[in-house]
Amino acid sequence: MDGYDFFRMLGAGARFDFKRFQRDAEVLKIKRPTPVVVNDTKENQEKPTPLLQPSRKRKVECHQIDKPKKNRVSDDESNDSDNDYGDESEESSCESGSSQSDMEDGLNQDSDNELQILGNIRDKGDDSEKTTTKVKKKEKKILTAEKLATIKQEEINHVRNQHRIHVYGTDIPVPIVTFEELSSQYKLNPQIIKNIKAVGYQIPTPIQMQAIPAMLHRREVMACAPTGSGKTAAFILPILHHLQEPRKDGLRALVLAPTRELAKQTYLEFQRLSEGLGFRILYINKTSSFVNKSGAKASRKFDILVSTPNRLVYLLKPNPPLIKLSSVQWLVVDESDKLFEEGKTGFRDQLAAIYKACDGHSVRRAMFSATFAYDVEEWCKLHLDNVLQIYIGARNTATSTIEQKLLFVGSESGKLLAIRDIIRQGIQPPVLVFVQSKERAKELFHELIYDGINVDVIHSDRTQLQRDNVVKSFRAGKIWILICTDMMGRGIDFKGVNLVINYDFPNSAISYIHRIGRTGRAGRPGQATTFFTENDVTNLRSIANVMKEAGCPIPEYMLAIKKPTMKARKKLAKRAPQRDRISTVPLYDLEKANKRRKMIQNQKQRQKLVQERKESPRSEAANSSATITTAKQEENSITDVESTVSPQMNINSTPVKTKKNKRAVRPDFHKES
Ligand SMILES: Nc1ncnc2c1ncn2[C@@H]1O[C@H](COP(=O)(O)OP(=O)(O)OP(=O)(O)O)[C@@H](O)[C@H]1O
């Protein structure tokens, strides 16, 4: 048997697609073979054929194998050629062609049996009608299936359009529209469904609709959805499903968050949604106590870890590491654009160390954030396996339920007047006030504390216990106004924050989106007021654009402001602008008052000395030496007490003698510092 025979054997009964491979057929000089009409004898009918098992009328076609699918004919061209169940007269013409290939010869001469059978099939006069009906039915069935698929796709598209879900990637899982679908389609543990209902989630939010099925399909994702849109549950639910039950296999899921407050909040959400499942979830509050209490064995005891990158890297550094991440199956990076930032405020180096430690073969990764960063997207495309990119709404936009306002306050002192004015007009607590640094947070706190309102402050200088207590009190409604820095700008979910005041202008549009995103969460309404002065023009335009995008009214001049250079924006993002201190008393007046106070004090001291000398002239010498000694001692003791505060103290406190007076010096000093 030569090659053609073999080819014929293989290709018998299969159809050569002349429509698609017309050029190939021409090159190989393959023509459509003419069907050989064979008598419809019983004998012929009964001849067995191993390769042909036709159930309906078929053409005899050559099956071109191992030919690259190039030079395909276009749609137009294909219209000209015959269809699959085409005209047989055309096929007959093929057969009579003088330049038939050897292969065709082989077909005609050596495969009589097969052709006879074919002929039998073709010429089954009685059966042909039945066969045609069958074919038609099958075609109809195919059409119906296709139609159904189209209808289903249209429905899916409709759901995505309705919820502004944009997905990029291949084999995109169908979005869910109810949580019940999770049990019917993904066999989610009924206890998880029960927990979802118990926390009050009735229907999934758009990000949950698409990200949950994606992660349930073990797809690596990069998800970007507005603030307060339920991203946390979107990654928690699939993780709980995949982990199934508590095991002592080590940490199987790791969630990273940029701040301790956010890590703790995620930890609490894990607890709420995994109620009754028995998972052991670890949140590292203090690395030292973790090492003492849990030690290296912790990796075995817990199923899920929620941490900030810094703490985790600290535990990974020793050799051998104090924590093992090799059994991690899901690594979730929350606020991914923040964690990817380089430099002092970012965590890129720490992330790299953590990725390296998650060296299990089945690790899947998911990035979540409310704002999109180009470098995160690029990284995800390069490093994640068949990544699915999910975006809800337009990228880098604020939540539409927030009413945003910009307020020109003239100068720094104008800000204090403005905030007092807002408070006087009536506020609906809780209110968050953002300033650019911890120093300014302290200054503003000292100003507002005397206004008779429940105000507190949170910043990185406060102890962890203080920070935890403040968060707790704010959540409980004991604090009405919370002054904070950008530390609280991301991810924190304070229920029902009604108003966010940007006392200091945010240093980027991204920071603005996150800050104001502390209100208007989970579909609730919220308000955001941003103070600005002439010094804030650099970012004014970009923030005005965010507001415009969300449908807030914006004066035209703001959008017409010249776009700042990239250099200026980067500089501003790195370092906040210098601002006057927050105080109702101008610094000049403060200094002047201090000078006066010192003069009066010195004058009094001198008068006192003169008086003493007058009263006992004989003991003058002894007294004066005693005074000097006591003053020196006092000076030293004051230095001990206040040296941590300021070196200027020594200069001011020289003449003080008694304990009572010593205390009196302190307020002066404070004002000066
Ligand atoms: N399906 C749901 N139905 C109702 N509320 C929900 C649903 N999912 C989450 N929430 C609630 O929405 C609020 C915001 O959720 P979450 O903190 O996960 O938002 P986020 O998208 O992570 O926001 P951010 O970007 O600010 O971190 C939470 O109070 C949460 O309990």
XYZ file of C-alpha atoms and ligand atoms in Angstrom:
704
model
C 0.000 0.000 0.000
C 1.510 3.323 -1.043
C 1.049 6.668 0.584
C -2.017 7.558 -1.423
C -3.672 4.279 -0.544
C -3.061 4.994 3.030
C -4.370 8.497 2.617
C -7.423 7.199 0.836
C -8.079 4.728 3.599
C -7.799 7.405 6.188
C -9.792 9.937 4.284
C -12.547 7.675 3.029
C -15.866 9.025 4.091
C -14.435 12.207 5.410
C -15.119 15.387 3.545
C -12.456 17.534 1.988
C -13.372 21.103 2.739
C -13.096 22.620 -0.719
C -14.537 25.817 0.596
C -11.683 26.396 3.011
C -8.870 24.613 1.211
C -9.679 25.536 -2.341
C -6.181 26.826 -3.032
C -4.608 23.768 -1.502
C -6.795 21.636 -3.715
C -5.636 23.577 -6.730
C -1.981 23.268 -5.776
C -2.329 19.544 -5.207
C -4.560 19.260 -8.238
C -7.309 17.692 -6.224
C -10.674 17.879 -7.833
C -14.032 17.049 -6.506
C -14.514 13.373 -7.234
C -17.637 12.295 -9.045
C -19.795 9.978 -7.066
C -19.748 6.566 -8.606
C -23.234 5.379 -9.071
C -23.435 1.804 -8.096
C -26.399 -0.496 -8.365
C -28.381 -0.595 -5.238
C -28.016 -4.313 -4.829
C -28.579 -6.139 -1.618
C -25.065 -7.475 -1.850
C -23.614 -4.066 -2.062
C -25.738 -2.802 0.744
C -24.469 -5.462 3.018
C -20.792 -4.880 2.348
C -19.203 -3.753 5.562
C -17.006 -0.715 5.785
C -14.974 0.119 8.809
C -14.479 3.794 8.137
C -17.775 4.853 6.789
C -20.796 4.789 8.946
C -22.992 7.318 7.299
C -26.298 8.104 8.811
C -27.352 10.429 6.052
C -26.556 11.330 2.494
C -22.933 12.350 2.191
C -20.554 13.494 -0.458
C -17.280 11.803 -1.111
C -14.587 14.301 -0.270
C -10.874 14.155 0.098
C -9.700 14.998 3.550
C -6.624 17.133 3.346
C -4.476 16.423 6.321
C -1.434 18.095 7.769
C -1.782 21.153 5.667
C -1.285 24.526 7.356
C -4.489 26.493 7.410
C -3.262 29.474 5.519
C -4.630 31.142 2.418
C -8.103 30.618 3.667
C -10.791 31.838 1.368
C -12.677 34.844 2.393
C -16.376 34.815 3.173
C -17.158 36.229 -0.230
C -15.143 33.596 -1.903
C -16.767 30.910 0.161
C -20.152 32.013 -1.076
C -19.086 31.209 -4.558
C -18.013 27.737 -3.698
C -20.390 24.944 -2.896
C -21.783 24.388 0.524
C -21.383 21.245 2.627
C -24.345 19.542 1.143
C -23.780 21.074 -2.256
C -24.848 20.487 -5.798
C -23.889 17.051 -7.045
C -23.636 18.077 -10.677
C -20.623 20.134 -9.738
C -19.118 17.145 -8.091
C -19.649 15.067 -11.261
C -17.696 17.590 -13.227
C -14.727 16.987 -10.941
C -14.703 13.392 -11.779
C -14.556 13.845 -15.540
C -11.592 16.167 -15.430
C -8.598 15.020 -17.480
C -6.012 16.028 -14.918
C -7.120 13.848 -12.082
C -4.525 13.215 -9.492
C -3.111 9.836 -8.738
C -4.929 9.962 -5.489
C -8.229 10.326 -7.269
C -7.290 7.448 -9.540
C -6.632 5.416 -6.511
C -9.965 6.412 -5.135
C -11.788 5.427 -8.316
C -9.963 2.225 -9.021
C -9.079 0.706 -5.704
C -11.933 1.542 -3.473
C -14.815 0.082 -5.302
C -16.243 -1.453 -2.232
C -16.372 1.754 -0.318
C -17.668 3.692 -3.252
C -20.263 1.116 -3.886
C -21.478 1.519 -0.398
C -21.462 5.240 -0.876
C -23.397 4.782 -4.033
C -25.823 2.620 -2.207
C -26.380 5.322 0.280
C -26.751 7.997 -2.311
C -29.132 6.064 -4.412
C -31.372 4.714 -1.775
C -34.353 6.192 -3.482
C -36.839 5.404 -0.743
C -34.595 6.332 2.102
C -33.452 9.617 0.653
C -36.522 11.508 1.779
C -36.228 10.162 5.276
C -32.550 11.039 5.329
C -33.258 14.566 4.156
C -35.835 15.021 6.895
C -33.363 13.727 9.405
C -30.719 16.121 8.137
C -33.182 18.952 8.297
C -34.124 18.006 11.828
C -30.505 17.879 12.863
C -29.850 21.202 11.201
C -32.815 22.601 13.015
C -31.478 21.187 16.256
C -28.077 22.751 15.607
C -29.774 25.999 14.782
C -31.818 25.872 17.962
C -28.702 25.126 20.021
C -26.912 28.008 18.324
C -29.884 30.239 18.906
C -30.027 29.272 22.551
C -26.314 29.952 22.924
C -26.802 33.364 21.310
C -29.718 34.174 23.585
C -27.703 33.123 26.627
C -24.743 35.230 25.512
C -27.061 38.187 25.011
C -28.404 37.734 28.525
C -24.870 37.613 29.920
C -23.967 40.745 27.972
C -27.065 42.427 29.272
C -26.127 41.618 32.886
C -22.614 42.926 32.313
C -23.848 46.101 30.620
C -26.432 46.712 33.286
C -23.848 46.486 36.061
C -21.048 48.089 34.086
C -18.907 44.987 34.330
C -15.991 44.976 31.902
C -13.933 41.822 31.609
C -10.847 41.124 29.556
C -9.415 37.675 29.100
C -10.296 34.307 27.665
C -12.906 31.752 28.796
C -14.648 34.269 30.978
C -16.931 32.626 33.530
C -20.581 33.635 33.479
C -21.455 36.252 36.135
C -23.790 35.238 38.920
C -26.814 37.388 39.678
C -27.903 35.791 42.934
C -26.015 34.177 45.787
C -28.229 31.090 45.357
C -26.451 30.416 42.063
C -23.354 29.744 44.108
C -24.966 26.712 45.653
C -26.710 25.485 42.497
C -23.767 25.953 40.147
C -20.691 25.795 42.335
C -21.941 23.681 45.228
C -20.885 26.306 47.730
C -21.134 25.119 51.306
C -24.691 25.901 52.524
C -23.181 27.293 55.723
C -21.386 29.978 53.689
C -24.663 30.893 51.978
C -26.255 31.050 55.415
C -23.489 33.366 56.625
C -23.897 35.603 53.574
C -27.565 36.016 54.430
C -26.787 36.448 58.118
C -24.526 39.430 57.446
C -27.311 40.951 55.386
C -26.069 40.552 51.832
C -29.139 39.959 49.689
C -27.737 40.154 46.185
C -24.149 40.246 44.961
C -22.589 43.567 44.073
C -21.236 43.904 40.490
C -17.677 43.015 41.465
C -18.952 39.994 43.372
C -21.050 38.937 40.344
C -17.980 38.547 38.178
C -15.017 38.070 40.508
C -16.578 35.289 42.602
C -17.222 32.912 39.671
C -13.823 33.822 38.213
C -12.026 32.851 41.408
C -14.246 29.808 41.878
C -12.896 28.694 38.501
C -9.429 29.173 39.994
C -8.705 32.005 37.606
C -6.042 34.534 38.527
C -7.682 37.938 38.561
C -6.972 41.602 38.636
C -10.100 43.325 39.879
C -10.831 47.008 40.031
C -14.117 48.237 41.517
C -15.203 51.467 43.232
C -14.709 52.071 46.933
C -17.256 50.389 49.184
C -18.441 48.016 46.467
C -17.849 44.771 48.378
C -14.444 43.678 47.087
C -13.592 42.049 50.429
C -16.410 39.506 50.227
C -15.606 39.020 46.533
C -12.310 37.369 47.449
C -13.279 35.880 50.810
C -16.133 33.705 49.496
C -14.152 31.820 46.811
C -11.266 31.321 49.259
C -13.606 29.760 51.821
C -15.055 27.520 49.118
C -11.669 26.291 47.955
C -10.310 25.648 51.427
C -13.477 23.640 52.146
C -12.642 22.735 55.748
C -10.025 23.395 58.406
C -6.925 21.283 57.941
C -3.561 21.134 59.549
C -1.792 21.575 56.215
C -0.410 24.989 57.031
C -1.476 28.399 55.782
C -3.524 27.922 52.636
C -4.694 31.480 52.032
C -2.869 34.752 52.514
C -4.393 38.219 52.275
C -2.182 41.304 52.308
C -3.395 44.788 53.236
C -1.408 48.040 53.540
C -2.442 49.004 57.086
C -3.025 47.138 60.333
C -6.505 48.613 60.594
C -7.472 47.280 57.180
C -5.876 43.892 57.862
C -7.871 43.619 61.065
C -11.077 44.607 59.307
C -10.510 41.929 56.639
C -9.784 39.414 59.380
C -13.131 40.267 61.026
C -14.952 39.914 57.700
C -13.340 36.492 57.248
C -14.627 35.533 60.673
C -18.147 36.716 59.907
C -18.384 34.897 56.603
C -16.778 31.669 57.842
C -18.900 31.425 60.988
C -19.522 27.797 61.877
C -16.936 26.408 59.470
C -14.159 26.166 62.018
C -11.420 27.837 59.984
C -8.506 29.135 62.000
C -7.762 32.639 60.818
C -4.647 34.473 61.865
C -4.159 38.209 62.082
C -0.723 39.202 63.276
C -1.201 42.123 65.608
C 2.243 42.104 67.173
C 5.087 40.160 65.662
C 6.806 39.701 69.024
C 3.759 38.221 70.735
C 3.152 36.084 67.652
C 6.670 34.663 67.893
C 6.312 34.018 71.621
C 2.837 32.532 71.525
C 2.573 30.782 68.202
C 6.139 30.516 66.982
C 7.084 28.739 63.791
C 4.363 26.157 64.405
C 1.734 28.772 63.575
C 2.091 28.006 59.906
C 0.644 24.560 60.639
C -2.073 25.632 63.056
C -3.843 28.200 60.901
C -5.648 28.041 57.560
C -5.815 31.718 56.636
C -3.460 34.608 57.332
C -4.307 38.306 57.023
C -1.350 40.629 57.448
C 0.447 43.774 56.420
C 3.508 43.123 54.237
C 5.915 44.604 56.802
C 4.954 42.208 59.571
C 5.043 39.226 57.314
C 8.448 40.095 55.894
C 9.750 40.464 59.440
C 8.684 36.866 60.106
C 10.103 35.642 56.819
C 13.538 37.180 57.312
C 15.155 34.805 59.850
C 16.700 31.620 58.624
C 14.754 29.362 58.935
C 11.739 31.700 58.585
C 9.311 32.016 61.478
C 6.393 31.432 59.161
C 5.985 29.124 56.181
C 4.020 30.083 53.098
C 4.777 27.124 50.857
C 1.287 25.668 51.193
C -0.475 28.910 50.226
C -3.080 28.254 47.538
C -4.569 31.730 47.325
C -2.581 34.937 47.623
C -4.759 38.053 47.598
C -3.256 41.522 47.450
C -5.845 44.045 48.596
C -5.246 47.688 47.652
C -2.821 46.276 45.128
C -1.884 49.611 43.548
C -0.758 50.878 46.962
C 1.223 47.753 47.720
C 2.884 47.924 44.328
C 4.127 51.449 44.934
C 7.870 51.831 45.152
C 9.754 53.827 47.746
C 8.993 54.842 51.285
C 5.208 54.671 51.112
C 4.996 51.570 48.940
C 5.570 47.892 49.627
C 7.013 46.627 46.384
C 10.138 45.123 47.925
C 8.180 43.402 50.662
C 5.754 42.013 48.102
C 8.616 40.521 46.137
C 9.860 38.698 49.242
C 6.365 37.393 49.983
C 5.809 36.119 46.426
C 9.071 34.283 46.667
C 7.987 32.639 49.899
C 4.661 31.501 48.391
C 6.424 28.850 46.364
C 3.736 26.157 46.327
C 2.998 24.744 42.877
C -0.726 25.489 43.053
C -0.655 29.103 44.220
C -3.242 31.366 42.575
C -3.090 35.132 42.866
C -5.682 37.871 42.880
C -5.208 41.632 42.965
C -7.965 43.915 44.188
C -8.187 47.680 44.361
C -10.529 50.594 43.889
C -8.031 52.400 41.718
C -6.177 51.184 38.720
C -2.447 51.540 38.196
C -0.848 50.937 34.843
C 2.183 49.140 36.274
C 0.003 46.714 38.245
C -1.889 45.902 35.077
C 1.342 45.325 33.183
C 2.719 43.180 35.976
C -0.465 41.115 36.087
C -0.443 40.562 32.340
C 3.149 39.394 32.478
C 3.133 37.307 35.634
C -0.363 36.027 36.249
C -1.526 32.891 34.530
C -4.193 33.641 31.899
C -5.248 36.652 33.953
C -8.814 37.916 33.925
C -9.079 41.676 34.225
C -12.323 42.811 35.776
C -13.314 46.474 35.922
C -16.520 47.869 37.303
C -17.506 51.178 35.756
C -14.911 53.581 34.480
C -11.410 53.263 35.869
C -10.300 55.555 38.667
C -13.629 57.160 39.355
C -15.334 58.038 42.603
C -18.488 56.331 43.781
C -21.515 57.971 42.224
C -23.482 58.021 45.508
C -21.152 60.668 46.964
C -22.099 64.312 46.689
C -18.773 66.058 46.183
C -17.992 69.718 46.820
C -14.942 71.905 46.463
C -14.693 74.876 48.812
C -12.255 77.735 48.316
C -11.120 78.854 51.757
C -8.582 81.521 50.822
C -5.786 80.644 53.236
C -4.809 78.143 55.885
C -6.573 80.139 58.572
C -9.633 80.144 56.353
C -9.774 76.367 56.736
C -10.318 76.600 60.485
C -13.068 79.137 59.983
C -14.625 76.924 57.321
C -14.605 73.756 59.420
C -16.038 75.604 62.408
C -18.679 77.036 60.140
C -19.618 73.569 58.878
C -19.857 72.311 62.462
C -21.911 75.321 63.509
C -24.362 74.827 60.661
C -24.883 71.282 61.901
C -23.188 68.043 61.044
C -24.475 64.519 61.014
C -21.853 62.385 62.759
C -19.782 60.369 62.096
C -17.491 62.698 60.176
C -13.956 61.995 58.960
C -11.484 64.850 58.522
C -8.333 64.214 56.486
C -5.136 66.193 56.913
C -1.805 65.685 55.191
C 0.435 64.760 58.152
C 0.375 63.564 61.721
C 1.712 66.914 62.919
C -1.223 68.676 61.348
C -3.580 66.062 62.741
C -2.330 66.906 66.237
C -2.604 70.653 65.604
C -6.167 70.416 64.348
C -7.113 68.175 67.235
C -5.787 70.786 69.729
C -7.894 73.414 68.039
C -11.149 71.443 67.907
C -10.929 69.743 71.286
C -11.923 72.986 73.023
C -14.998 73.443 70.815
C -17.057 71.092 72.943
C -17.448 68.350 70.347
C -16.470 64.672 70.567
C -13.364 64.731 68.477
C -10.387 62.383 68.377
C -7.350 61.809 66.266
C -5.640 58.780 64.743
C -2.166 58.708 63.206
C 0.934 56.574 63.145
C 2.430 58.170 66.285
C -0.334 56.747 68.446
C 0.153 53.342 70.014
C -1.600 50.341 68.556
C -3.867 50.180 71.587
C -4.815 53.842 71.184
C -5.459 53.300 67.492
C -7.630 50.265 68.161
C -9.599 52.119 70.821
C -10.172 55.120 68.597
C -11.432 52.905 65.759
C -13.694 51.059 68.186
C -15.103 54.283 69.653
C -15.648 55.788 66.229
C -17.486 52.679 65.084
C -19.577 52.788 68.269
C -20.521 56.409 67.642
C -18.699 57.737 70.716
C -16.494 59.922 68.555
C -18.304 62.280 66.226
C -15.387 63.740 64.348
C -12.270 61.710 63.653
C -9.201 63.541 62.427
C -6.893 61.287 60.460
C -4.166 61.051 57.864
C -4.031 59.070 54.629
C -3.332 56.053 56.819
C -7.113 55.750 57.153
C -7.732 56.675 53.537
C -7.820 53.179 52.104
C -10.134 50.289 52.678
C -11.479 51.197 56.096
C -15.178 50.517 56.279
C -16.757 52.732 58.914
C -20.458 52.150 58.644
C -22.487 55.190 57.829
C -19.841 57.918 57.601
C -21.955 60.816 56.402
C -19.339 63.379 55.629
C -15.675 63.392 54.652
C -13.842 66.694 54.903
C -10.560 67.016 53.085
C -9.096 69.692 55.338
C -5.843 69.426 53.417
C -6.057 68.948 49.688
C -5.175 65.357 48.708
C -1.824 64.946 46.983
C -3.285 62.986 44.061
C -6.596 62.115 42.446
C -6.072 58.513 43.572
C -5.719 59.605 47.193
C -8.850 61.753 46.750
C -10.898 58.809 45.434
C -9.899 56.614 48.379
C -10.393 59.320 51.022
C -13.877 60.288 49.918
C -14.650 56.597 49.441
C -14.961 56.283 53.237
C -18.461 57.623 52.748
C -21.171 56.551 50.291
C -20.372 52.873 50.829
C -22.491 49.886 49.813
C -24.866 52.096 47.865
C -25.547 54.530 50.721
C -25.443 58.288 50.102
C -22.561 60.374 51.409
C -21.020 63.838 51.203
C -17.455 64.977 50.660
C -16.177 68.537 51.011
C -12.661 69.460 49.951
C -11.035 72.709 51.065
C -8.597 74.337 48.720
C -6.397 77.392 48.642
C -4.307 78.965 45.919
C -1.478 76.606 46.824
C -3.504 73.605 45.715
C -3.923 74.413 42.040
C -1.522 71.689 40.883
C -3.996 68.909 41.578
C -7.183 70.930 41.334
C -7.814 70.061 37.723
C -7.419 66.279 38.170
C -9.724 66.251 41.173
C -12.245 68.415 39.348
C -12.153 65.817 36.581
C -12.915 63.007 39.054
C -15.879 65.046 40.274
C -17.093 65.736 36.759
C -16.864 62.046 35.927
C -19.123 61.320 38.905
C -21.646 63.856 37.650
C -20.938 66.617 40.188
C -21.198 70.241 39.025
C -17.810 71.824 38.446
C -16.961 75.376 37.411
C -15.544 75.451 33.912
C -12.391 77.343 34.922
C -11.209 74.377 36.977
C -11.206 72.107 33.991
C -9.404 74.765 31.985
C -6.487 74.984 34.435
C -3.209 74.106 32.777
C -2.292 70.474 33.219
C 0.600 70.154 35.664
C 3.774 68.537 34.455
C 4.446 64.946 35.364
C 7.426 66.120 37.404
C 5.268 68.505 39.443
C 2.670 65.828 40.081
C 5.256 63.268 41.120
C 6.911 65.781 43.417
C 3.611 66.567 45.042
C 2.697 62.909 45.403
C 5.999 62.285 47.169
C 5.983 65.278 49.421
C 3.024 67.249 50.686
C 3.273 71.039 50.332
C 4.443 73.202 53.230
C 1.504 74.717 55.062
C 1.087 77.190 57.888
C 0.454 75.599 61.252
C -3.149 75.042 62.267
C -3.887 77.564 64.973
C -6.314 80.373 65.490
C -3.496 82.470 66.962
C -0.989 83.607 64.326
C 2.583 82.484 64.928
C 3.779 86.113 65.056
C 1.315 86.866 67.838
C 2.318 83.705 69.657
C 5.980 84.684 69.573
C 5.187 88.227 70.625
C 3.087 87.022 73.540
C 5.854 84.667 74.615
C 8.444 87.433 74.571
C 6.183 89.653 76.688
C 5.566 86.877 79.159
C 9.299 86.290 79.558
C 9.963 89.988 80.072
C 7.309 90.215 82.763
C 8.661 87.129 84.460
C 12.209 88.459 84.506
C 11.012 91.809 85.781
C 9.175 90.130 88.633
C 12.238 88.115 89.543
C 14.384 91.207 89.666
C 11.845 93.054 91.792
C 11.718 90.106 94.159
C 15.496 90.082 94.553
C 15.605 93.790 95.239
C 12.884 93.378 97.816
C 14.742 90.585 99.578
C 17.945 92.602 99.709
C 16.102 95.523 101.214
C 14.555 93.355 103.906
C 17.782 91.669 105.135
C 20.837 93.629 104.030
C 23.149 91.681 106.388
C 22.450 88.266 104.955
C 22.591 89.670 101.428
C 25.728 87.822 100.485
C 24.536 84.516 101.878
C 21.100 84.912 100.334
C 22.362 85.749 96.901
C 24.627 82.679 96.839
C 21.738 80.514 98.057
C 19.490 81.899 95.320
C 22.007 81.085 92.651
C 22.450 77.518 93.927
C 18.717 76.872 94.132
C 18.115 78.319 90.681
C 20.796 76.095 89.238
C 19.316 73.005 90.890
C 15.870 73.951 89.675
C 17.166 74.488 86.193
C 18.619 71.012 86.163
C 15.488 69.417 87.492
C 13.314 71.133 84.893
C 15.685 70.056 82.182
C 15.198 66.480 83.345
C 11.452 66.773 83.227
C 11.098 68.479 79.874
C 14.304 67.716 78.027
C 12.414 65.355 75.758
C 10.172 68.197 74.697
C 12.535 71.031 73.817
C 15.978 72.387 74.628
C 14.562 75.939 74.833
C 13.155 75.072 78.222
C 16.438 75.773 80.013
C 16.557 79.327 78.837
C 13.023 80.094 79.971
C 13.132 78.404 83.323
C 16.229 79.943 84.937
C 14.646 81.935 87.759
C 12.005 79.439 88.882
C 12.410 78.159 92.398
C 9.359 76.380 93.703
C 7.478 73.332 92.497
C 4.386 75.462 91.969
C 6.240 77.838 89.719
C 7.855 75.009 87.855
C 4.433 73.833 86.721
C 3.510 77.336 85.715
C 6.320 77.431 83.194
C 5.040 74.504 81.221
C 2.094 76.095 79.361
C 4.378 78.908 78.182
C 6.791 76.391 76.864
C 4.105 74.460 75.053
C 2.879 77.501 73.250
C 6.340 78.348 72.179
C 7.187 74.926 70.878
N -23.507 41.964 48.570
C -23.538 42.915 49.448
N -24.699 43.488 49.800
C -24.728 44.489 50.713
N -23.651 44.980 51.336
C -22.466 44.452 51.016
C -22.336 43.397 50.072
N -21.033 43.073 49.978
C -20.377 43.878 50.820
N -21.219 44.704 51.456
C -20.903 45.752 52.443
O -20.375 46.843 51.723
C -19.443 47.551 52.520
C -18.174 47.791 51.735
O -17.545 46.569 51.454
P -15.969 46.448 51.339
O -15.319 46.996 52.542
O -15.664 45.073 50.946
O -15.724 47.456 50.132
P -14.439 47.612 49.217
O -14.894 47.509 47.828
O -13.375 46.693 49.664
O -14.061 49.120 49.518
P -12.618 49.828 49.547
O -12.181 49.969 48.142
O -12.882 51.117 50.179
O -11.730 48.930 50.300
C -19.204 46.705 53.747
O -19.884 47.304 54.812
C -19.804 45.375 53.434
O -20.313 44.756 54.573
